[in-house]
Coordinates of C-alpha atoms in Angstrom, one line a residue:
Chain A
M14 CA 20.8 20.1 31.4
S15 CA 21.0 18.4 28.0
D16 CA 17.5 19.7 27.1
D17 CA 18.7 23.2 27.2
S18 CA 21.6 22.6 24.9
Q19 CA 19.3 22.5 21.9
L20 CA 18.7 26.2 22.3
L21 CA 22.3 26.7 21.2
L22 CA 22.0 24.5 18.2
S23 CA 21.3 25.7 14.7
I24 CA 20.0 23.5 11.9
A25 CA 20.6 24.0 8.2
I26 CA 17.9 22.7 5.9
L27 CA 19.5 22.4 2.5
G28 CA 16.9 22.5 -0.2
G29 CA 14.6 23.8 2.5
T30 CA 12.3 25.7 0.1
G31 CA 10.5 22.4 -0.7
K32 CA 7.5 21.2 1.1
E33 CA 9.3 18.6 3.3
G34 CA 12.0 21.0 4.2
K35 CA 9.6 23.8 5.1
G36 CA 7.6 21.5 7.2
L37 CA 10.6 20.3 9.2
A38 CA 11.9 23.9 9.5
Y39 CA 8.5 24.9 10.9
R40 CA 8.5 22.2 13.5
W41 CA 12.1 22.7 14.6
A42 CA 11.7 26.5 14.8
M43 CA 8.6 25.9 17.0
A44 CA 10.8 23.8 19.2
G45 CA 13.3 26.6 19.7
Y46 CA 16.0 25.7 17.3
S47 CA 17.6 28.4 15.1
V48 CA 16.8 27.3 11.5
H49 CA 18.8 28.3 8.4
I50 CA 16.9 27.6 5.2
G51 CA 19.3 26.9 2.4
S52 CA 18.7 27.0 -1.4
R53 CA 20.8 27.3 -4.5
D54 CA 19.0 30.6 -4.9
S55 CA 19.3 32.7 -1.7
A56 CA 16.3 34.9 -2.7
K57 CA 14.1 31.8 -2.7
A58 CA 15.4 30.7 0.7
Q59 CA 14.7 34.2 2.1
T60 CA 11.1 34.0 0.7
A61 CA 10.6 30.6 2.3
A62 CA 12.0 31.9 5.6
K63 CA 9.7 34.9 5.5
E64 CA 6.7 32.7 5.0
L65 CA 7.7 30.5 7.9
M66 CA 8.3 33.5 10.2
E67 CA 4.7 34.7 9.4
L68 CA 3.3 31.3 10.1
L69 CA 5.2 31.2 13.3
E70 CA 4.1 34.8 14.1
G71 CA 7.6 36.0 14.6
E72 CA 8.2 33.8 17.6
A73 CA 11.1 31.9 16.1
L74 CA 14.5 32.2 14.4
V75 CA 14.3 31.2 10.7
D76 CA 16.4 32.8 8.0
G77 CA 17.2 32.1 4.4
M78 CA 20.5 31.9 2.5
T79 CA 22.5 29.8 0.1
N80 CA 23.0 26.1 0.8
I81 CA 26.7 26.8 1.4
E82 CA 26.1 29.7 3.9
A83 CA 23.5 27.6 5.7
A84 CA 25.9 24.6 6.0
Q85 CA 28.7 26.9 7.2
K86 CA 26.6 28.4 10.0
S87 CA 25.1 25.2 11.4
N88 CA 26.1 22.3 13.6
I89 CA 23.4 20.1 12.1
V90 CA 22.9 19.9 8.4
V91 CA 19.7 18.3 6.9
L92 CA 19.3 17.6 3.2
T93 CA 15.8 17.7 1.6
V94 CA 16.3 17.8 -2.1
P95 CA 14.9 15.7 -5.0
Y96 CA 17.3 12.8 -5.7
S97 CA 18.3 14.5 -9.0
A98 CA 20.0 17.2 -7.0
H99 CA 21.5 14.9 -4.3
K100 CA 25.0 14.5 -5.6
D101 CA 25.6 18.0 -6.7
T102 CA 24.3 19.6 -3.5
L103 CA 26.5 17.3 -1.4
E104 CA 29.6 18.1 -3.5
S105 CA 28.9 21.8 -3.1
V106 CA 28.7 21.8 0.7
K107 CA 31.1 18.9 1.4
S108 CA 34.0 21.0 2.7
Y109 CA 31.8 22.7 5.3
L110 CA 30.5 19.6 6.9
K111 CA 33.6 18.2 8.6
G112 CA 32.9 17.2 12.2
K113 CA 29.2 18.0 11.8
L114 CA 26.1 15.9 12.0
F115 CA 24.5 15.3 8.5
V116 CA 20.9 14.0 8.1
D117 CA 19.8 12.8 4.7
V118 CA 16.1 12.9 4.0
T119 CA 16.6 12.1 0.3
V120 CA 14.6 9.3 -1.3
P121 CA 16.1 8.0 -4.6
L122 CA 12.9 7.8 -6.5
V123 CA 13.3 7.1 -10.2
P124 CA 10.4 8.6 -12.3
P125 CA 8.0 7.5 -13.7
K126 CA 7.8 4.3 -11.7
V127 CA 8.2 5.9 -8.3
S128 CA 6.4 3.0 -6.6
T129 CA 9.2 0.6 -7.6
V130 CA 12.3 0.5 -5.4
R131 CA 15.4 1.5 -7.3
M132 CA 18.5 2.1 -5.2
P133 CA 21.7 3.8 -6.4
A134 CA 24.9 1.8 -6.8
A135 CA 26.1 2.8 -3.3
G136 CA 23.1 0.8 -1.9
S137 CA 21.0 3.8 -0.8
A138 CA 21.0 7.6 -1.1
A139 CA 22.4 7.8 2.5
Q140 CA 25.3 5.5 1.7
E141 CA 26.0 7.5 -1.4
A142 CA 26.1 10.6 0.8
Q143 CA 28.6 8.9 3.1
Q144 CA 30.8 8.0 0.1
I145 CA 30.7 11.6 -1.1
L146 CA 31.2 13.2 2.4
G147 CA 33.8 10.8 3.7
E148 CA 34.6 9.5 7.2
D149 CA 34.8 13.0 8.8
V150 CA 31.1 13.5 8.7
Q151 CA 28.5 11.6 10.8
V152 CA 25.9 10.6 8.3
C153 CA 22.4 9.7 9.4
A154 CA 19.1 9.3 7.4
A155 CA 15.6 10.0 8.6
F156 CA 12.2 11.4 7.8
Q157 CA 12.0 9.7 4.4
N158 CA 8.5 8.3 5.0
I159 CA 6.9 11.4 6.4
S160 CA 4.3 13.0 4.2
H161 CA 4.9 16.7 4.2
E162 CA 1.1 17.4 4.4
H163 CA 0.9 17.4 8.2
L164 CA 4.2 18.9 9.1
L165 CA 3.1 22.5 8.4
D166 CA 0.0 22.3 10.6
D167 CA 0.3 21.1 14.2
S168 CA -1.6 17.9 13.8
E169 CA -0.3 14.6 15.0
V170 CA 1.7 12.7 12.3
A171 CA 0.6 9.0 12.3
C172 CA 4.0 7.9 10.9
D173 CA 7.0 6.9 12.9
V174 CA 10.6 7.9 11.9
L175 CA 13.2 5.2 11.4
V176 CA 16.6 6.6 12.0
T177 CA 19.7 5.0 10.5
G178 CA 23.3 6.3 10.8
T179 CA 26.9 5.7 11.2
S180 CA 27.0 5.5 15.0
K181 CA 24.6 4.9 17.8
E182 CA 25.5 8.3 19.2
A183 CA 24.6 10.1 16.0
R184 CA 21.4 8.2 15.7
A185 CA 20.5 9.2 19.3
E186 CA 21.1 12.9 18.4
V187 CA 18.8 12.5 15.4
I188 CA 16.1 10.8 17.5
K189 CA 16.2 14.0 19.7
L190 CA 15.5 16.0 16.5
V191 CA 12.7 13.7 15.6
Q192 CA 11.1 14.2 19.0
A193 CA 11.6 17.9 18.8
A194 CA 9.6 17.8 15.6
G195 CA 6.8 16.1 17.5
L196 CA 7.3 12.7 16.0
I197 CA 8.3 9.3 17.3
G198 CA 11.8 8.1 16.3
W199 CA 13.3 4.6 16.4
D200 CA 17.0 3.6 16.2
A201 CA 16.8 1.5 13.0
G202 CA 20.5 0.6 13.0
P203 CA 23.5 1.2 10.7
L204 CA 23.5 3.3 7.5
E205 CA 23.2 0.0 5.4
N206 CA 19.6 -0.3 6.8
S207 CA 18.7 3.0 5.1
V208 CA 17.7 1.0 2.0
V209 CA 14.7 -0.3 3.9
V210 CA 13.6 3.2 4.9
E211 CA 14.2 4.9 1.6
G212 CA 12.6 2.0 -0.2
L213 CA 9.6 2.0 2.1
T214 CA 8.7 5.4 0.6
S215 CA 8.1 3.7 -2.8
V216 CA 6.0 1.0 -1.1
L217 CA 3.9 3.7 0.7
I218 CA 3.5 5.6 -2.6
G219 CA 2.2 2.4 -4.2
I220 CA -0.1 1.8 -1.3
N221 CA -1.5 5.3 -1.6
K222 CA -2.2 4.6 -5.3
K223 CA -3.7 1.1 -4.8
Y224 CA -5.8 1.9 -1.7
G225 CA -6.8 5.5 -2.6
S226 CA -5.0 7.1 0.4
T227 CA -2.9 10.2 0.4
H228 CA -0.5 9.8 3.3
A229 CA 0.1 6.1 4.1
G230 CA 2.7 5.7 6.8
I231 CA 4.1 3.1 9.2
K232 CA 4.0 2.6 13.0
I233 CA 6.3 0.3 14.9
T234 CA 4.3 -2.1 17.1
G235 CA 5.3 -4.4 20.0
A236 CA 8.0 -2.2 21.3
N237 CA 8.3 0.9 23.6
H238 CA 10.1 3.8 22.0
S239 CA 10.5 5.6 25.3
V240 CA 12.7 2.8 26.8
D241 CA 16.3 3.9 26.3
Chain B
M8 CA -18.4 -18.3 -4.9
S9 CA -14.7 -17.5 -4.8
D10 CA -14.6 -18.0 -1.0
D11 CA -15.4 -21.7 -1.5
S12 CA -12.7 -22.2 -3.9
Q13 CA -10.1 -22.2 -1.1
L14 CA -11.5 -25.5 0.1
L15 CA -10.1 -27.1 -3.0
L16 CA -6.7 -25.6 -2.5
S17 CA -3.7 -27.3 -1.0
I18 CA -0.7 -25.4 0.3
A19 CA 2.8 -26.9 0.6
I20 CA 5.0 -25.4 3.3
L21 CA 8.6 -26.3 2.4
G22 CA 10.8 -26.3 5.5
G23 CA 7.5 -26.4 7.4
T24 CA 9.0 -28.1 10.4
G25 CA 10.4 -24.7 11.6
K26 CA 8.5 -22.4 13.9
E27 CA 7.4 -20.0 11.2
G28 CA 6.2 -22.7 8.9
K29 CA 4.4 -24.6 11.7
G30 CA 2.6 -21.4 12.7
L31 CA 1.5 -20.6 9.2
A32 CA 0.4 -24.3 8.7
Y33 CA -1.7 -24.1 11.9
R34 CA -3.5 -21.0 10.8
W35 CA -4.2 -22.2 7.2
A36 CA -5.3 -25.6 8.4
M37 CA -7.7 -23.8 10.8
A38 CA -9.0 -21.8 7.8
G39 CA -9.9 -25.0 6.0
Y40 CA -6.9 -25.4 3.6
S41 CA -5.3 -28.8 3.1
V42 CA -1.7 -28.3 4.2
H43 CA 1.3 -30.4 3.2
I44 CA 4.3 -29.9 5.5
G45 CA 7.5 -30.5 3.6
S46 CA 11.0 -31.2 4.9
R47 CA 14.2 -32.7 3.5
D48 CA 13.4 -35.5 6.0
S49 CA 9.9 -36.8 5.6
A50 CA 9.9 -38.4 9.1
K51 CA 10.4 -34.9 10.6
A52 CA 7.6 -33.5 8.5
Q53 CA 5.3 -36.3 9.6
T54 CA 6.1 -35.5 13.3
A55 CA 5.4 -31.8 12.7
A56 CA 2.1 -32.7 11.0
K57 CA 1.1 -35.0 13.8
E58 CA 1.8 -32.2 16.4
L59 CA -0.3 -29.8 14.4
M60 CA -3.2 -32.3 14.1
E61 CA -3.2 -32.7 17.8
L62 CA -3.2 -29.0 18.4
L63 CA -6.0 -28.7 15.9
E64 CA -7.9 -31.6 17.6
G65 CA -8.1 -33.5 14.3
E66 CA -10.4 -30.9 12.7
A67 CA -8.1 -30.2 9.8
L68 CA -6.0 -31.7 7.0
V69 CA -2.3 -31.5 7.7
D70 CA 0.2 -34.2 6.6
G71 CA 3.9 -34.4 6.3
M72 CA 6.2 -35.6 3.5
T73 CA 9.4 -34.6 1.6
N74 CA 9.7 -31.1 0.1
I75 CA 9.4 -32.5 -3.4
E76 CA 6.3 -34.5 -2.6
A77 CA 4.7 -31.5 -0.9
A78 CA 5.5 -29.3 -3.9
Q79 CA 4.1 -31.8 -6.4
K80 CA 0.8 -32.1 -4.5
S81 CA 0.1 -28.4 -4.0
N82 CA -1.3 -25.5 -6.0
I83 CA 0.4 -23.0 -3.7
V84 CA 4.0 -23.5 -2.5
V85 CA 5.3 -21.6 0.5
L86 CA 9.0 -21.6 1.4
T87 CA 10.1 -21.1 5.1
V88 CA 13.7 -22.1 5.3
P89 CA 16.7 -20.4 6.8
Y90 CA 18.5 -18.4 4.1
S91 CA 21.4 -20.9 4.0
A92 CA 19.0 -23.6 2.6
H93 CA 17.2 -21.2 0.2
K94 CA 19.0 -21.9 -3.0
D95 CA 19.3 -25.7 -2.6
T96 CA 15.7 -26.1 -1.6
L97 CA 14.5 -24.0 -4.7
E98 CA 16.7 -26.1 -7.0
S99 CA 15.3 -29.3 -5.6
V100 CA 11.7 -28.4 -6.2
K101 CA 12.0 -26.2 -9.2
S102 CA 10.6 -28.7 -11.8
Y103 CA 7.4 -29.1 -9.8
L104 CA 6.5 -25.4 -9.6
K105 CA 5.6 -24.5 -13.2
G106 CA 2.3 -22.7 -13.4
K107 CA 2.0 -22.6 -9.6
L108 CA 2.0 -19.7 -7.1
F109 CA 5.2 -19.6 -5.0
V110 CA 5.4 -17.6 -1.8
D111 CA 8.9 -16.9 -0.4
V112 CA 9.1 -16.2 3.4
T113 CA 12.9 -16.3 3.4
V114 CA 14.9 -13.5 5.0
P115 CA 18.5 -13.3 3.9
L116 CA 20.0 -12.8 7.4
V117 CA 23.8 -13.0 7.5
P118 CA 24.9 -14.1 11.0
P119 CA 26.3 -12.8 13.3
K120 CA 25.1 -9.3 12.4
V121 CA 21.5 -10.2 11.7
S122 CA 20.3 -6.6 12.5
T123 CA 22.3 -5.2 9.6
V124 CA 20.7 -5.5 6.1
R125 CA 22.7 -7.6 3.7
M126 CA 20.9 -8.6 0.4
P127 CA 22.1 -11.2 -2.0
A128 CA 23.4 -10.2 -5.4
A129 CA 20.0 -10.7 -7.0
G130 CA 18.7 -7.8 -4.9
S131 CA 16.6 -9.8 -2.4
A132 CA 15.9 -13.5 -1.6
A133 CA 12.6 -13.2 -3.5
Q134 CA 14.4 -11.9 -6.6
E135 CA 16.9 -14.7 -6.3
A136 CA 14.0 -17.2 -6.1
Q137 CA 12.6 -15.7 -9.3
Q138 CA 16.0 -16.1 -11.0
I139 CA 16.2 -19.8 -10.0
L140 CA 12.5 -20.6 -10.8
G141 CA 12.2 -18.7 -14.0
E142 CA 9.3 -17.0 -15.7
D143 CA 6.9 -19.9 -15.5
V144 CA 6.4 -19.5 -11.8
Q145 CA 4.5 -16.6 -10.2
V146 CA 6.8 -15.6 -7.3
C147 CA 5.5 -13.6 -4.4
A148 CA 7.1 -12.8 -1.0
A149 CA 5.3 -12.3 2.3
F150 CA 5.3 -12.9 6.1
Q151 CA 9.0 -12.0 6.5
N152 CA 8.3 -9.6 9.4
I153 CA 5.9 -11.8 11.4
S154 CA 7.2 -13.2 14.6
H155 CA 6.3 -16.9 14.9
E156 CA 5.5 -16.5 18.6
H157 CA 1.9 -15.6 18.1
L158 CA 1.0 -17.7 15.1
L159 CA 0.6 -20.9 17.0
D160 CA -1.9 -19.5 19.4
D161 CA -5.0 -17.7 18.2
S162 CA -4.0 -14.2 19.5
E163 CA -4.1 -11.2 17.3
V164 CA -0.8 -10.5 15.5
A165 CA 0.0 -6.8 15.7
C166 CA 2.1 -6.8 12.5
D167 CA 0.8 -6.2 9.0
V168 CA 2.0 -8.3 6.1
L169 CA 3.5 -6.5 3.1
V170 CA 3.1 -8.6 -0.1
T171 CA 5.3 -8.2 -3.1
G172 CA 5.2 -10.2 -6.2
T173 CA 5.5 -10.5 -10.0
S174 CA 1.9 -9.6 -10.8
K175 CA -1.0 -7.8 -9.2
E176 CA -3.1 -10.9 -9.6
A177 CA -0.6 -13.1 -7.8
R178 CA -0.3 -10.5 -5.0
A179 CA -4.1 -10.5 -4.6
E180 CA -4.0 -14.3 -4.2
V181 CA -1.4 -14.0 -1.5
I182 CA -3.4 -11.3 0.3
K183 CA -6.2 -13.8 0.5
L184 CA -3.8 -16.3 2.2
V185 CA -2.7 -13.5 4.6
Q186 CA -6.4 -12.9 5.5
A187 CA -7.0 -16.6 5.9
A188 CA -4.2 -16.6 8.4
G189 CA -6.0 -13.9 10.4
L190 CA -3.5 -11.1 9.4
I191 CA -3.8 -7.9 7.5
G192 CA -2.1 -7.9 4.1
W193 CA -1.1 -5.0 1.8
D194 CA -0.1 -4.9 -1.8
A195 CA 3.4 -3.7 -1.5
G196 CA 4.2 -3.7 -5.3
P197 CA 6.6 -5.6 -7.6
L198 CA 9.1 -8.2 -6.5
E199 CA 11.9 -5.5 -6.5
N200 CA 10.2 -4.0 -3.4
S201 CA 10.8 -7.2 -1.4
V202 CA 14.2 -5.8 -0.4
V203 CA 12.3 -3.4 1.8
V204 CA 10.3 -6.1 3.5
E205 CA 13.1 -8.6 3.9
G206 CA 15.4 -5.8 5.2
L207 CA 12.8 -4.6 7.6
T208 CA 13.2 -7.9 9.5
S209 CA 16.8 -6.8 10.3
V210 CA 15.6 -3.4 11.4
L211 CA 12.9 -5.1 13.7
I212 CA 15.5 -7.5 15.1
G213 CA 17.7 -4.4 15.9
I214 CA 14.7 -2.6 17.5
N215 CA 14.0 -5.7 19.7
K216 CA 17.6 -5.7 20.8
K217 CA 17.8 -1.9 21.4
Y218 CA 14.4 -1.4 23.1
G219 CA 14.1 -4.7 25.0
S220 CA 11.1 -6.0 23.0
T221 CA 10.6 -9.5 21.6
H222 CA 8.3 -9.1 18.7
A223 CA 8.5 -5.6 17.2
G224 CA 6.4 -5.3 14.1
I225 CA 4.9 -2.7 11.8
K226 CA 1.4 -1.4 11.0
I227 CA 0.5 0.6 7.9
T228 CA -1.3 3.8 8.9
G229 CA -3.3 6.4 6.9
A230 CA -4.8 3.9 4.5
N231 CA -7.7 1.4 4.5
H232 CA -6.7 -2.2 3.6
S233 CA -10.3 -3.3 3.0
V234 CA -10.7 -0.9 0.1
D235 CA -10.0 -2.9 -3.0

């Protein structure tokens, strides 16, 4: 009964007071996960959790706390911070992530030219996370291309999620999280491939600017995601 | 009458005896371009050109010659070689490309792990081409994700083309070539963004392997490509 096991799982969303983090929290709470919103400022996290509980009409488990507390309490830890806070946040929670599944949503945008791809020396934000967290943490990356706009309502998101990560098993776990959030996930290979997915966000920002759209995304064609 | 101007244009396809090159040649010849197939071996190029002329029932202008001759005779030069021949081919035609539009289709796959992204030191194959060719050549990159399988018949290709390049004007020219080939093209920004498009080919190869498909591709969603 693997579908029931998710009821036991708790997800931390570090930096979860931002729009992307709140959107994912909303969708996972709807799907029955226990969601711990983390922030450097626990009062902010509590406010975000309260907002989400109201939106969910109390029918869910969402609470707010510091990033460290959220990481400690959860089996799955998701990071949704601006790139400028990436390294510091990882360092601050590093010792609580051993043996856990870590999902990086960070896109290493370099203002002001956010539509030009600029990767960190490690190759990508996700590879940088792996370097900081070490081999004891299963690092995956996902959701970098999803516009937050449609996560907080229940509308269909016309953007697939490309999941990269250190192992096939970890990627399969994250694809389950993607599906729980009502999105379509694809195994996009090893963590080295995260450069494509992170960089695609800059391409999509550029397309929004050039073609006057607000939430350009991508869909994989010619393959069937439900074959596994 | 900018649509008529393409009748005056000739396109060289260096390494055009391969499947991708032949497929693009077929589509551009159909659209009324004069196409020069280039190869290191001019006899091979002539054979490929003859095959295409038969397929096109003589209603087109395709001929075969050496890469150098093709580059000399053309306003637009497209490169479709395996990555192992990228640098040498560029060096051999470099002096004939000044002031021309160059379109790199090369994907820097590193066998045997072709589903893992591995970029050259320059950042991408297209950036490497720019380094070799210098500032006098407008370098763009496109078509890296298109499976050759459907280029040689007239069926719809369910994969969009992301066009990167040194200038907006050059990208707009290449988007016209994409449309002439019956495909949908998007301005995907500066040449630095080519890492995303080249790397995406590895992701798509991995998806084919994992999901049992043969020609996974991508579509941009949430934006209108005909707005310009």
